[in-house]
Amino acid sequence: MPEQLPPRPDPWTGEPRPPRAPGFFKWDKPPKDQDSERDRSQRRKPTPPEGQGPVLEWYRHSQRYSIGMGLAGFVLIGILIGFRQGLDYSWLSIPWMWLFLAVAGLGMYGIFRLVDPAVGADWLKVGRTWVLLYELTDIKVRHRGMSMHLDLKDSGGRKVQVKVDELQEDRDMWDLVYNGLLHSVVTNGATTNWAAHSLLEVPDQPE
């Protein structure tokens, strides 16, 4: 029932913070100050959408981690090509194949480096797209490739698509996002799908 919902944080102070949210998978994440995969540079901190309250939580992989993943992708793709060639690595003598591997490694680096979700008390921003978390009209969980994505649309027609893993890189960020999902369903009757309920434990609309 609406009266049983956790309070909505103040848009500018972010208080009170919501309780720990269900549907969280990354229980092995270390504390923020011990997360070696995390970029802590305030210079690269995302900015809030125009007219909205301050950024409360954000996440981006560190440059070192992203480079490591790019190198891992470079090596893994090379190994897979070798297997397809019957463990014959003579193709490495072809210059353009090295270029192909380099591009693949850079692509992998970019995938991890460009993860930059940020949340305020009542908004979620991913790249240049953003939504108001307490005015969501559509909340869907969809699988794309090997990843689980959260597709959101708010009352202003704004849309965000983001990997659930990216939101859950920061426990406090997920709590803020989930509280918005919860309120949007229970008080606003946002449209959902089965996966949102079964995987992220978003409640059904009250009868």
mmCIF file with all atom_site columns, C-alpha atoms in Angstrom:
data_model
loop_
_atom_site.group_PDB
_atom_site.id
_atom_site.type_symbol
_atom_site.label_atom_id
_atom_site.label_alt_id
_atom_site.label_comp_id
_atom_site.label_asym_id
_atom_site.label_entity_id
_atom_site.label_seq_id
_atom_site.pdbx_PDB_ins_code
_atom_site.Cartn_x
_atom_site.Cartn_y
_atom_site.Cartn_z
_atom_site.occupancy
_atom_site.B_iso_or_equiv
_atom_site.pdbx_formal_charge
_atom_site.auth_seq_id
_atom_site.auth_comp_id
_atom_site.auth_asym_id
_atom_site.auth_atom_id
_atom_site.pdbx_PDB_model_num
ATOM 1   C CA . MET A 1 1   ? 0.000  0.000   0.000   1.00 0.00 ? 1   MET A CA 1
ATOM 2   C CA . PRO A 1 2   ? 1.195  3.600   -0.674  1.00 0.00 ? 2   PRO A CA 1
ATOM 3   C CA . GLU A 1 3   ? 1.291  4.462   3.026   1.00 0.00 ? 3   GLU A CA 1
ATOM 4   C CA . GLN A 1 4   ? 3.756  1.600   3.577   1.00 0.00 ? 4   GLN A CA 1
ATOM 5   C CA . LEU A 1 5   ? 6.252  2.803   0.965   1.00 0.00 ? 5   LEU A CA 1
ATOM 6   C CA . PRO A 1 6   ? 9.699  4.044   2.034   1.00 0.00 ? 6   PRO A CA 1
ATOM 7   C CA . PRO A 1 7   ? 9.769  7.855   1.990   1.00 0.00 ? 7   PRO A CA 1
ATOM 8   C CA . ARG A 1 8   ? 10.787 9.712   -1.125  1.00 0.00 ? 8   ARG A CA 1
ATOM 9   C CA . PRO A 1 9   ? 14.137 11.504  -0.620  1.00 0.00 ? 9   PRO A CA 1
ATOM 10  C CA . ASP A 1 10  ? 14.299 15.276  -0.797  1.00 0.00 ? 10  ASP A CA 1
ATOM 11  C CA . PRO A 1 11  ? 15.361 16.267  -4.354  1.00 0.00 ? 11  PRO A CA 1
ATOM 12  C CA . TRP A 1 12  ? 18.193 18.502  -3.101  1.00 0.00 ? 12  TRP A CA 1
ATOM 13  C CA . THR A 1 13  ? 19.441 16.925  0.121   1.00 0.00 ? 13  THR A CA 1
ATOM 14  C CA . GLY A 1 14  ? 18.814 13.288  -0.839  1.00 0.00 ? 14  GLY A CA 1
ATOM 15  C CA . GLU A 1 15  ? 17.505 12.557  2.663   1.00 0.00 ? 15  GLU A CA 1
ATOM 16  C CA . PRO A 1 16  ? 16.246 10.266  3.933   1.00 0.00 ? 16  PRO A CA 1
ATOM 17  C CA . ARG A 1 17  ? 18.095 7.624   1.954   1.00 0.00 ? 17  ARG A CA 1
ATOM 18  C CA . PRO A 1 18  ? 15.932 4.636   0.972   1.00 0.00 ? 18  PRO A CA 1
ATOM 19  C CA . PRO A 1 19  ? 16.353 1.237   2.648   1.00 0.00 ? 19  PRO A CA 1
ATOM 20  C CA . ARG A 1 20  ? 18.306 -1.599  1.063   1.00 0.00 ? 20  ARG A CA 1
ATOM 21  C CA . ALA A 1 21  ? 16.479 -2.712  -2.060  1.00 0.00 ? 21  ALA A CA 1
ATOM 22  C CA . PRO A 1 22  ? 15.745 -6.289  -3.168  1.00 0.00 ? 22  PRO A CA 1
ATOM 23  C CA . GLY A 1 23  ? 16.690 -7.642  -6.567  1.00 0.00 ? 23  GLY A CA 1
ATOM 24  C CA . PHE A 1 24  ? 20.393 -7.007  -5.948  1.00 0.00 ? 24  PHE A CA 1
ATOM 25  C CA . PHE A 1 25  ? 22.858 -9.507  -7.429  1.00 0.00 ? 25  PHE A CA 1
ATOM 26  C CA . LYS A 1 26  ? 26.325 -8.109  -6.766  1.00 0.00 ? 26  LYS A CA 1
ATOM 27  C CA . TRP A 1 27  ? 26.737 -9.137  -3.160  1.00 0.00 ? 27  TRP A CA 1
ATOM 28  C CA . ASP A 1 28  ? 30.464 -9.651  -3.730  1.00 0.00 ? 28  ASP A CA 1
ATOM 29  C CA . LYS A 1 29  ? 31.080 -5.957  -4.455  1.00 0.00 ? 29  LYS A CA 1
ATOM 30  C CA . PRO A 1 30  ? 33.659 -4.514  -2.042  1.00 0.00 ? 30  PRO A CA 1
ATOM 31  C CA . PRO A 1 31  ? 33.014 -1.254  -0.145  1.00 0.00 ? 31  PRO A CA 1
ATOM 32  C CA . LYS A 1 32  ? 33.409 1.871   -2.258  1.00 0.00 ? 32  LYS A CA 1
ATOM 33  C CA . ASP A 1 33  ? 36.741 2.837   -0.746  1.00 0.00 ? 33  ASP A CA 1
ATOM 34  C CA . GLN A 1 34  ? 38.094 -0.648  -1.459  1.00 0.00 ? 34  GLN A CA 1
ATOM 35  C CA . ASP A 1 35  ? 36.738 -1.076  -4.989  1.00 0.00 ? 35  ASP A CA 1
ATOM 36  C CA . SER A 1 36  ? 39.853 -1.108  -7.185  1.00 0.00 ? 36  SER A CA 1
ATOM 37  C CA . GLU A 1 37  ? 37.686 -1.232  -10.316 1.00 0.00 ? 37  GLU A CA 1
ATOM 38  C CA . ARG A 1 38  ? 36.084 2.123   -9.544  1.00 0.00 ? 38  ARG A CA 1
ATOM 39  C CA . ASP A 1 39  ? 37.041 5.527   -10.940 1.00 0.00 ? 39  ASP A CA 1
ATOM 40  C CA . ARG A 1 40  ? 37.176 7.940   -8.002  1.00 0.00 ? 40  ARG A CA 1
ATOM 41  C CA . SER A 1 41  ? 38.194 11.048  -9.942  1.00 0.00 ? 41  SER A CA 1
ATOM 42  C CA . GLN A 1 42  ? 35.779 13.891  -9.145  1.00 0.00 ? 42  GLN A CA 1
ATOM 43  C CA . ARG A 1 43  ? 36.891 15.504  -12.408 1.00 0.00 ? 43  ARG A CA 1
ATOM 44  C CA . ARG A 1 44  ? 35.042 12.796  -14.322 1.00 0.00 ? 44  ARG A CA 1
ATOM 45  C CA . LYS A 1 45  ? 31.933 12.886  -12.144 1.00 0.00 ? 45  LYS A CA 1
ATOM 46  C CA . PRO A 1 46  ? 28.804 13.236  -14.334 1.00 0.00 ? 46  PRO A CA 1
ATOM 47  C CA . THR A 1 47  ? 26.708 16.410  -14.142 1.00 0.00 ? 47  THR A CA 1
ATOM 48  C CA . PRO A 1 48  ? 23.012 16.338  -13.203 1.00 0.00 ? 48  PRO A CA 1
ATOM 49  C CA . PRO A 1 49  ? 20.311 17.024  -15.791 1.00 0.00 ? 49  PRO A CA 1
ATOM 50  C CA . GLU A 1 50  ? 19.520 20.718  -16.148 1.00 0.00 ? 50  GLU A CA 1
ATOM 51  C CA . GLY A 1 51  ? 17.267 21.947  -13.360 1.00 0.00 ? 51  GLY A CA 1
ATOM 52  C CA . GLN A 1 52  ? 17.577 18.768  -11.289 1.00 0.00 ? 52  GLN A CA 1
ATOM 53  C CA . GLY A 1 53  ? 19.098 18.129  -7.872  1.00 0.00 ? 53  GLY A CA 1
ATOM 54  C CA . PRO A 1 54  ? 22.727 17.096  -7.312  1.00 0.00 ? 54  PRO A CA 1
ATOM 55  C CA . VAL A 1 55  ? 24.384 13.794  -8.188  1.00 0.00 ? 55  VAL A CA 1
ATOM 56  C CA . LEU A 1 56  ? 24.199 11.523  -5.154  1.00 0.00 ? 56  LEU A CA 1
ATOM 57  C CA . GLU A 1 57  ? 25.830 8.370   -6.575  1.00 0.00 ? 57  GLU A CA 1
ATOM 58  C CA . TRP A 1 58  ? 27.682 7.534   -9.784  1.00 0.00 ? 58  TRP A CA 1
ATOM 59  C CA . TYR A 1 59  ? 29.899 4.806   -11.152 1.00 0.00 ? 59  TYR A CA 1
ATOM 60  C CA . ARG A 1 60  ? 32.546 4.470   -13.829 1.00 0.00 ? 60  ARG A CA 1
ATOM 61  C CA . HIS A 1 61  ? 35.171 1.764   -14.201 1.00 0.00 ? 61  HIS A CA 1
ATOM 62  C CA . SER A 1 62  ? 38.746 2.905   -13.584 1.00 0.00 ? 62  SER A CA 1
ATOM 63  C CA . GLN A 1 63  ? 41.030 3.413   -16.550 1.00 0.00 ? 63  GLN A CA 1
ATOM 64  C CA . ARG A 1 64  ? 43.337 0.641   -15.322 1.00 0.00 ? 64  ARG A CA 1
ATOM 65  C CA . TYR A 1 65  ? 40.479 -1.855  -15.112 1.00 0.00 ? 65  TYR A CA 1
ATOM 66  C CA . SER A 1 66  ? 39.152 -0.853  -18.539 1.00 0.00 ? 66  SER A CA 1
ATOM 67  C CA . ILE A 1 67  ? 42.605 -1.235  -20.111 1.00 0.00 ? 67  ILE A CA 1
ATOM 68  C CA . GLY A 1 68  ? 42.900 -4.672  -18.512 1.00 0.00 ? 68  GLY A CA 1
ATOM 69  C CA . MET A 1 69  ? 39.565 -5.722  -19.977 1.00 0.00 ? 69  MET A CA 1
ATOM 70  C CA . GLY A 1 70  ? 40.601 -4.377  -23.382 1.00 0.00 ? 70  GLY A CA 1
ATOM 71  C CA . LEU A 1 71  ? 43.799 -6.449  -23.295 1.00 0.00 ? 71  LEU A CA 1
ATOM 72  C CA . ALA A 1 72  ? 41.832 -9.490  -22.144 1.00 0.00 ? 72  ALA A CA 1
ATOM 73  C CA . GLY A 1 73  ? 39.458 -9.050  -25.076 1.00 0.00 ? 73  GLY A CA 1
ATOM 74  C CA . PHE A 1 74  ? 42.425 -8.715  -27.465 1.00 0.00 ? 74  PHE A CA 1
ATOM 75  C CA . VAL A 1 75  ? 43.927 -12.012 -26.217 1.00 0.00 ? 75  VAL A CA 1
ATOM 76  C CA . LEU A 1 76  ? 40.632 -13.916 -25.978 1.00 0.00 ? 76  LEU A CA 1
ATOM 77  C CA . ILE A 1 77  ? 39.559 -13.045 -29.518 1.00 0.00 ? 77  ILE A CA 1
ATOM 78  C CA . GLY A 1 78  ? 43.002 -14.064 -30.782 1.00 0.00 ? 78  GLY A CA 1
ATOM 79  C CA . ILE A 1 79  ? 42.714 -17.437 -29.022 1.00 0.00 ? 79  ILE A CA 1
ATOM 80  C CA . LEU A 1 80  ? 39.219 -18.024 -30.425 1.00 0.00 ? 80  LEU A CA 1
ATOM 81  C CA . ILE A 1 81  ? 40.379 -17.263 -33.972 1.00 0.00 ? 81  ILE A CA 1
ATOM 82  C CA . GLY A 1 82  ? 43.263 -19.698 -33.433 1.00 0.00 ? 82  GLY A CA 1
ATOM 83  C CA . PHE A 1 83  ? 40.846 -22.440 -32.397 1.00 0.00 ? 83  PHE A CA 1
ATOM 84  C CA . ARG A 1 84  ? 38.714 -21.798 -35.471 1.00 0.00 ? 84  ARG A CA 1
ATOM 85  C CA . GLN A 1 85  ? 41.879 -22.176 -37.561 1.00 0.00 ? 85  GLN A CA 1
ATOM 86  C CA . GLY A 1 86  ? 42.662 -25.554 -35.980 1.00 0.00 ? 86  GLY A CA 1
ATOM 87  C CA . LEU A 1 87  ? 45.279 -24.095 -33.628 1.00 0.00 ? 87  LEU A CA 1
ATOM 88  C CA . ASP A 1 88  ? 47.109 -22.706 -36.635 1.00 0.00 ? 88  ASP A CA 1
ATOM 89  C CA . TYR A 1 89  ? 48.315 -19.213 -35.750 1.00 0.00 ? 89  TYR A CA 1
ATOM 90  C CA . SER A 1 90  ? 49.997 -18.454 -39.059 1.00 0.00 ? 90  SER A CA 1
ATOM 91  C CA . TRP A 1 91  ? 47.281 -15.834 -39.614 1.00 0.00 ? 91  TRP A CA 1
ATOM 92  C CA . LEU A 1 92  ? 49.168 -13.639 -37.144 1.00 0.00 ? 92  LEU A CA 1
ATOM 93  C CA . SER A 1 93  ? 51.597 -12.848 -39.951 1.00 0.00 ? 93  SER A CA 1
ATOM 94  C CA . ILE A 1 94  ? 48.815 -10.920 -41.720 1.00 0.00 ? 94  ILE A CA 1
ATOM 95  C CA . PRO A 1 95  ? 49.075 -7.215  -40.722 1.00 0.00 ? 95  PRO A CA 1
ATOM 96  C CA . TRP A 1 96  ? 45.360 -6.429  -40.989 1.00 0.00 ? 96  TRP A CA 1
ATOM 97  C CA . MET A 1 97  ? 44.550 -9.197  -38.516 1.00 0.00 ? 97  MET A CA 1
ATOM 98  C CA . TRP A 1 98  ? 46.585 -7.358  -35.899 1.00 0.00 ? 98  TRP A CA 1
ATOM 99  C CA . LEU A 1 99  ? 44.600 -4.243  -36.745 1.00 0.00 ? 99  LEU A CA 1
ATOM 100 C CA . PHE A 1 100 ? 41.377 -6.212  -36.280 1.00 0.00 ? 100 PHE A CA 1
ATOM 101 C CA . LEU A 1 101 ? 42.509 -7.436  -32.843 1.00 0.00 ? 101 LEU A CA 1
ATOM 102 C CA . ALA A 1 102 ? 43.531 -3.915  -31.848 1.00 0.00 ? 102 ALA A CA 1
ATOM 103 C CA . VAL A 1 103 ? 40.139 -2.517  -32.820 1.00 0.00 ? 103 VAL A CA 1
ATOM 104 C CA . ALA A 1 104 ? 38.405 -5.314  -30.885 1.00 0.00 ? 104 ALA A CA 1
ATOM 105 C CA . GLY A 1 105 ? 40.517 -4.543  -27.816 1.00 0.00 ? 105 GLY A CA 1
ATOM 106 C CA . LEU A 1 106 ? 39.732 -0.832  -28.065 1.00 0.00 ? 106 LEU A CA 1
ATOM 107 C CA . GLY A 1 107 ? 36.057 -1.681  -28.393 1.00 0.00 ? 107 GLY A CA 1
ATOM 108 C CA . MET A 1 108 ? 36.199 -3.744  -25.215 1.00 0.00 ? 108 MET A CA 1
ATOM 109 C CA . TYR A 1 109 ? 37.995 -0.895  -23.451 1.00 0.00 ? 109 TYR A CA 1
ATOM 110 C CA . GLY A 1 110 ? 35.284 1.513   -24.557 1.00 0.00 ? 110 GLY A CA 1
ATOM 111 C CA . ILE A 1 111 ? 32.472 -0.743  -23.361 1.00 0.00 ? 111 ILE A CA 1
ATOM 112 C CA . PHE A 1 112 ? 33.827 -0.716  -19.805 1.00 0.00 ? 112 PHE A CA 1
ATOM 113 C CA . ARG A 1 113 ? 35.075 2.860   -19.789 1.00 0.00 ? 113 ARG A CA 1
ATOM 114 C CA . LEU A 1 114 ? 31.792 4.323   -20.998 1.00 0.00 ? 114 LEU A CA 1
ATOM 115 C CA . VAL A 1 115 ? 29.759 2.873   -18.126 1.00 0.00 ? 115 VAL A CA 1
ATOM 116 C CA . ASP A 1 116 ? 28.680 6.084   -16.376 1.00 0.00 ? 116 ASP A CA 1
ATOM 117 C CA . PRO A 1 117 ? 25.243 5.882   -14.708 1.00 0.00 ? 117 PRO A CA 1
ATOM 118 C CA . ALA A 1 118 ? 24.486 8.596   -12.164 1.00 0.00 ? 118 ALA A CA 1
ATOM 119 C CA . VAL A 1 119 ? 21.523 9.169   -9.866  1.00 0.00 ? 119 VAL A CA 1
ATOM 120 C CA . GLY A 1 120 ? 20.079 11.999  -7.859  1.00 0.00 ? 120 GLY A CA 1
ATOM 121 C CA . ALA A 1 121 ? 17.302 11.730  -5.308  1.00 0.00 ? 121 ALA A CA 1
ATOM 122 C CA . ASP A 1 122 ? 14.661 11.441  -8.024  1.00 0.00 ? 122 ASP A CA 1
ATOM 123 C CA . TRP A 1 123 ? 16.418 11.028  -11.375 1.00 0.00 ? 123 TRP A CA 1
ATOM 124 C CA . LEU A 1 124 ? 18.610 8.562   -13.273 1.00 0.00 ? 124 LEU A CA 1
ATOM 125 C CA . LYS A 1 125 ? 21.024 9.646   -15.990 1.00 0.00 ? 125 LYS A CA 1
ATOM 126 C CA . VAL A 1 126 ? 22.918 7.351   -18.365 1.00 0.00 ? 126 VAL A CA 1
ATOM 127 C CA . GLY A 1 127 ? 25.128 9.178   -20.837 1.00 0.00 ? 127 GLY A CA 1
ATOM 128 C CA . ARG A 1 128 ? 22.977 12.001  -22.199 1.00 0.00 ? 128 ARG A CA 1
ATOM 129 C CA . THR A 1 129 ? 19.632 10.328  -21.514 1.00 0.00 ? 129 THR A CA 1
ATOM 130 C CA . TRP A 1 130 ? 17.732 10.635  -18.237 1.00 0.00 ? 130 TRP A CA 1
ATOM 131 C CA . VAL A 1 131 ? 14.378 9.994   -16.586 1.00 0.00 ? 131 VAL A CA 1
ATOM 132 C CA . LEU A 1 132 ? 12.522 11.092  -13.476 1.00 0.00 ? 132 LEU A CA 1
ATOM 133 C CA . LEU A 1 133 ? 12.436 8.006   -11.246 1.00 0.00 ? 133 LEU A CA 1
ATOM 134 C CA . TYR A 1 134 ? 9.172  8.869   -9.486  1.00 0.00 ? 134 TYR A CA 1
ATOM 135 C CA . GLU A 1 135 ? 7.307  9.671   -12.693 1.00 0.00 ? 135 GLU A CA 1
ATOM 136 C CA . LEU A 1 136 ? 7.984  6.432   -14.589 1.00 0.00 ? 136 LEU A CA 1
ATOM 137 C CA . THR A 1 137 ? 5.173  5.179   -16.795 1.00 0.00 ? 137 THR A CA 1
ATOM 138 C CA . ASP A 1 138 ? 6.910  2.133   -18.243 1.00 0.00 ? 138 ASP A CA 1
ATOM 139 C CA . ILE A 1 139 ? 9.321  -0.249  -16.476 1.00 0.00 ? 139 ILE A CA 1
ATOM 140 C CA . LYS A 1 140 ? 10.506 -3.284  -18.417 1.00 0.00 ? 140 LYS A CA 1
ATOM 141 C CA . VAL A 1 141 ? 13.339 -5.766  -17.939 1.00 0.00 ? 141 VAL A CA 1
ATOM 142 C CA . ARG A 1 142 ? 14.627 -7.272  -21.177 1.00 0.00 ? 142 ARG A CA 1
ATOM 143 C CA . HIS A 1 143 ? 17.481 -9.613  -22.055 1.00 0.00 ? 143 HIS A CA 1
ATOM 144 C CA . ARG A 1 144 ? 19.803 -8.461  -24.804 1.00 0.00 ? 144 ARG A CA 1
ATOM 145 C CA . GLY A 1 145 ? 22.628 -10.842 -25.555 1.00 0.00 ? 145 GLY A CA 1
ATOM 146 C CA . MET A 1 146 ? 24.108 -11.991 -22.250 1.00 0.00 ? 146 MET A CA 1
ATOM 147 C CA . SER A 1 147 ? 22.909 -8.914  -20.348 1.00 0.00 ? 147 SER A CA 1
ATOM 148 C CA . MET A 1 148 ? 19.773 -7.917  -18.487 1.00 0.00 ? 148 MET A CA 1
ATOM 149 C CA . HIS A 1 149 ? 18.614 -4.411  -19.365 1.00 0.00 ? 149 HIS A CA 1
ATOM 150 C CA . LEU A 1 150 ? 16.222 -2.058  -17.633 1.00 0.00 ? 150 LEU A CA 1
ATOM 151 C CA . ASP A 1 151 ? 14.116 -0.023  -20.072 1.00 0.00 ? 151 ASP A CA 1
ATOM 152 C CA . LEU A 1 152 ? 12.477 3.031   -18.503 1.00 0.00 ? 152 LEU A CA 1
ATOM 153 C CA . LYS A 1 153 ? 10.139 5.754   -19.750 1.00 0.00 ? 153 LYS A CA 1
ATOM 154 C CA . ASP A 1 154 ? 8.793  8.665   -17.721 1.00 0.00 ? 154 ASP A CA 1
ATOM 155 C CA . SER A 1 155 ? 5.738  10.933  -17.958 1.00 0.00 ? 155 SER A CA 1
ATOM 156 C CA . GLY A 1 156 ? 7.715  13.449  -20.016 1.00 0.00 ? 156 GLY A CA 1
ATOM 157 C CA . GLY A 1 157 ? 8.448  10.867  -22.712 1.00 0.00 ? 157 GLY A CA 1
ATOM 158 C CA . ARG A 1 158 ? 12.127 10.582  -21.758 1.00 0.00 ? 158 ARG A CA 1
ATOM 159 C CA . LYS A 1 159 ? 13.685 7.137   -22.082 1.00 0.00 ? 159 LYS A CA 1
ATOM 160 C CA . VAL A 1 160 ? 16.686 5.342   -20.604 1.00 0.00 ? 160 VAL A CA 1
ATOM 161 C CA . GLN A 1 161 ? 18.077 1.899   -21.401 1.00 0.00 ? 161 GLN A CA 1
ATOM 162 C CA . VAL A 1 162 ? 20.723 0.615   -19.013 1.00 0.00 ? 162 VAL A CA 1
ATOM 163 C CA . LYS A 1 163 ? 22.228 -2.703  -17.995 1.00 0.00 ? 163 LYS A CA 1
ATOM 164 C CA . VAL A 1 164 ? 21.106 -3.787  -14.544 1.00 0.00 ? 164 VAL A CA 1
ATOM 165 C CA . ASP A 1 165 ? 24.722 -4.768  -13.826 1.00 0.00 ? 165 ASP A CA 1
ATOM 166 C CA . GLU A 1 166 ? 25.798 -1.164  -14.397 1.00 0.00 ? 166 GLU A CA 1
ATOM 167 C CA . LEU A 1 167 ? 23.307 0.168   -11.861 1.00 0.00 ? 167 LEU A CA 1
ATOM 168 C CA . GLN A 1 168 ? 24.316 -2.464  -9.336  1.00 0.00 ? 168 GLN A CA 1
ATOM 169 C CA . GLU A 1 169 ? 28.007 -1.598  -9.464  1.00 0.00 ? 169 GLU A CA 1
ATOM 170 C CA . ASP A 1 170 ? 27.085 0.787   -6.627  1.00 0.00 ? 170 ASP A CA 1
ATOM 171 C CA . ARG A 1 171 ? 24.780 -0.530  -3.887  1.00 0.00 ? 171 ARG A CA 1
ATOM 172 C CA . ASP A 1 172 ? 23.541 2.923   -2.865  1.00 0.00 ? 172 ASP A CA 1
ATOM 173 C CA . MET A 1 173 ? 22.765 3.802   -6.474  1.00 0.00 ? 173 MET A CA 1
ATOM 174 C CA . TRP A 1 174 ? 20.602 0.710   -6.860  1.00 0.00 ? 174 TRP A CA 1
ATOM 175 C CA . ASP A 1 175 ? 18.702 1.557   -3.668  1.00 0.00 ? 175 ASP A CA 1
ATOM 176 C CA . LEU A 1 176 ? 17.851 5.012   -5.032  1.00 0.00 ? 176 LEU A CA 1
ATOM 177 C CA . VAL A 1 177 ? 16.759 3.639   -8.407  1.00 0.00 ? 177 VAL A CA 1
ATOM 178 C CA . TYR A 1 178 ? 14.667 0.848   -6.892  1.00 0.00 ? 178 TYR A CA 1
ATOM 179 C CA . ASN A 1 179 ? 12.794 3.247   -4.606  1.00 0.00 ? 179 ASN A CA 1
ATOM 180 C CA . GLY A 1 180 ? 11.742 5.185   -7.704  1.00 0.00 ? 180 GLY A CA 1
ATOM 181 C CA . LEU A 1 181 ? 10.617 1.998   -9.442  1.00 0.00 ? 181 LEU A CA 1
ATOM 182 C CA . LEU A 1 182 ? 8.644  1.006   -6.355  1.00 0.00 ? 182 LEU A CA 1
ATOM 183 C CA . HIS A 1 183 ? 6.823  4.334   -6.054  1.00 0.00 ? 183 HIS A CA 1
ATOM 184 C CA . SER A 1 184 ? 6.140  4.534   -9.789  1.00 0.00 ? 184 SER A CA 1
ATOM 185 C CA . VAL A 1 185 ? 4.430  1.138   -9.783  1.00 0.00 ? 185 VAL A CA 1
ATOM 186 C CA . VAL A 1 186 ? 2.506  1.420   -6.526  1.00 0.00 ? 186 VAL A CA 1
ATOM 187 C CA . THR A 1 187 ? 1.402  5.063   -6.718  1.00 0.00 ? 187 THR A CA 1
ATOM 188 C CA . ASN A 1 188 ? 1.482  5.802   -10.457 1.00 0.00 ? 188 ASN A CA 1
ATOM 189 C CA . GLY A 1 189 ? 0.507  2.413   -11.894 1.00 0.00 ? 189 GLY A CA 1
ATOM 190 C CA . ALA A 1 190 ? 3.549  2.203   -14.179 1.00 0.00 ? 190 ALA A CA 1
ATOM 191 C CA . THR A 1 191 ? 3.381  -0.542  -16.804 1.00 0.00 ? 191 THR A CA 1
ATOM 192 C CA . THR A 1 192 ? 5.696  -3.468  -16.076 1.00 0.00 ? 192 THR A CA 1
ATOM 193 C CA . ASN A 1 193 ? 6.493  -6.930  -17.390 1.00 0.00 ? 193 ASN A CA 1
ATOM 194 C CA . TRP A 1 194 ? 6.954  -10.341 -15.816 1.00 0.00 ? 194 TRP A CA 1
ATOM 195 C CA . ALA A 1 195 ? 10.749 -10.063 -15.698 1.00 0.00 ? 195 ALA A CA 1
ATOM 196 C CA . ALA A 1 196 ? 10.618 -6.835  -13.684 1.00 0.00 ? 196 ALA A CA 1
ATOM 197 C CA . HIS A 1 197 ? 8.662  -8.646  -10.979 1.00 0.00 ? 197 HIS A CA 1
ATOM 198 C CA . SER A 1 198 ? 10.435 -11.995 -11.024 1.00 0.00 ? 198 SER A CA 1
ATOM 199 C CA . LEU A 1 199 ? 14.039 -10.823 -11.442 1.00 0.00 ? 199 LEU A CA 1
ATOM 200 C CA . LEU A 1 200 ? 14.140 -7.430  -9.723  1.00 0.00 ? 200 LEU A CA 1
ATOM 201 C CA . GLU A 1 201 ? 11.317 -8.087  -7.230  1.00 0.00 ? 201 GLU A CA 1
ATOM 202 C CA . VAL A 1 202 ? 9.365  -5.005  -8.273  1.00 0.00 ? 202 VAL A CA 1
ATOM 203 C CA . PRO A 1 203 ? 5.882  -5.427  -6.711  1.00 0.00 ? 203 PRO A CA 1
ATOM 204 C CA . ASP A 1 204 ? 2.677  -5.782  -8.674  1.00 0.00 ? 204 ASP A CA 1
ATOM 205 C CA . GLN A 1 205 ? 0.277  -2.894  -8.844  1.00 0.00 ? 205 GLN A CA 1
ATOM 206 C CA . PRO A 1 206 ? -2.036 -2.778  -5.788  1.00 0.00 ? 206 PRO A CA 1
ATOM 207 C CA . GLU A 1 207 ? -5.580 -3.914  -6.397  1.00 0.00 ? 207 GLU A CA 1
#
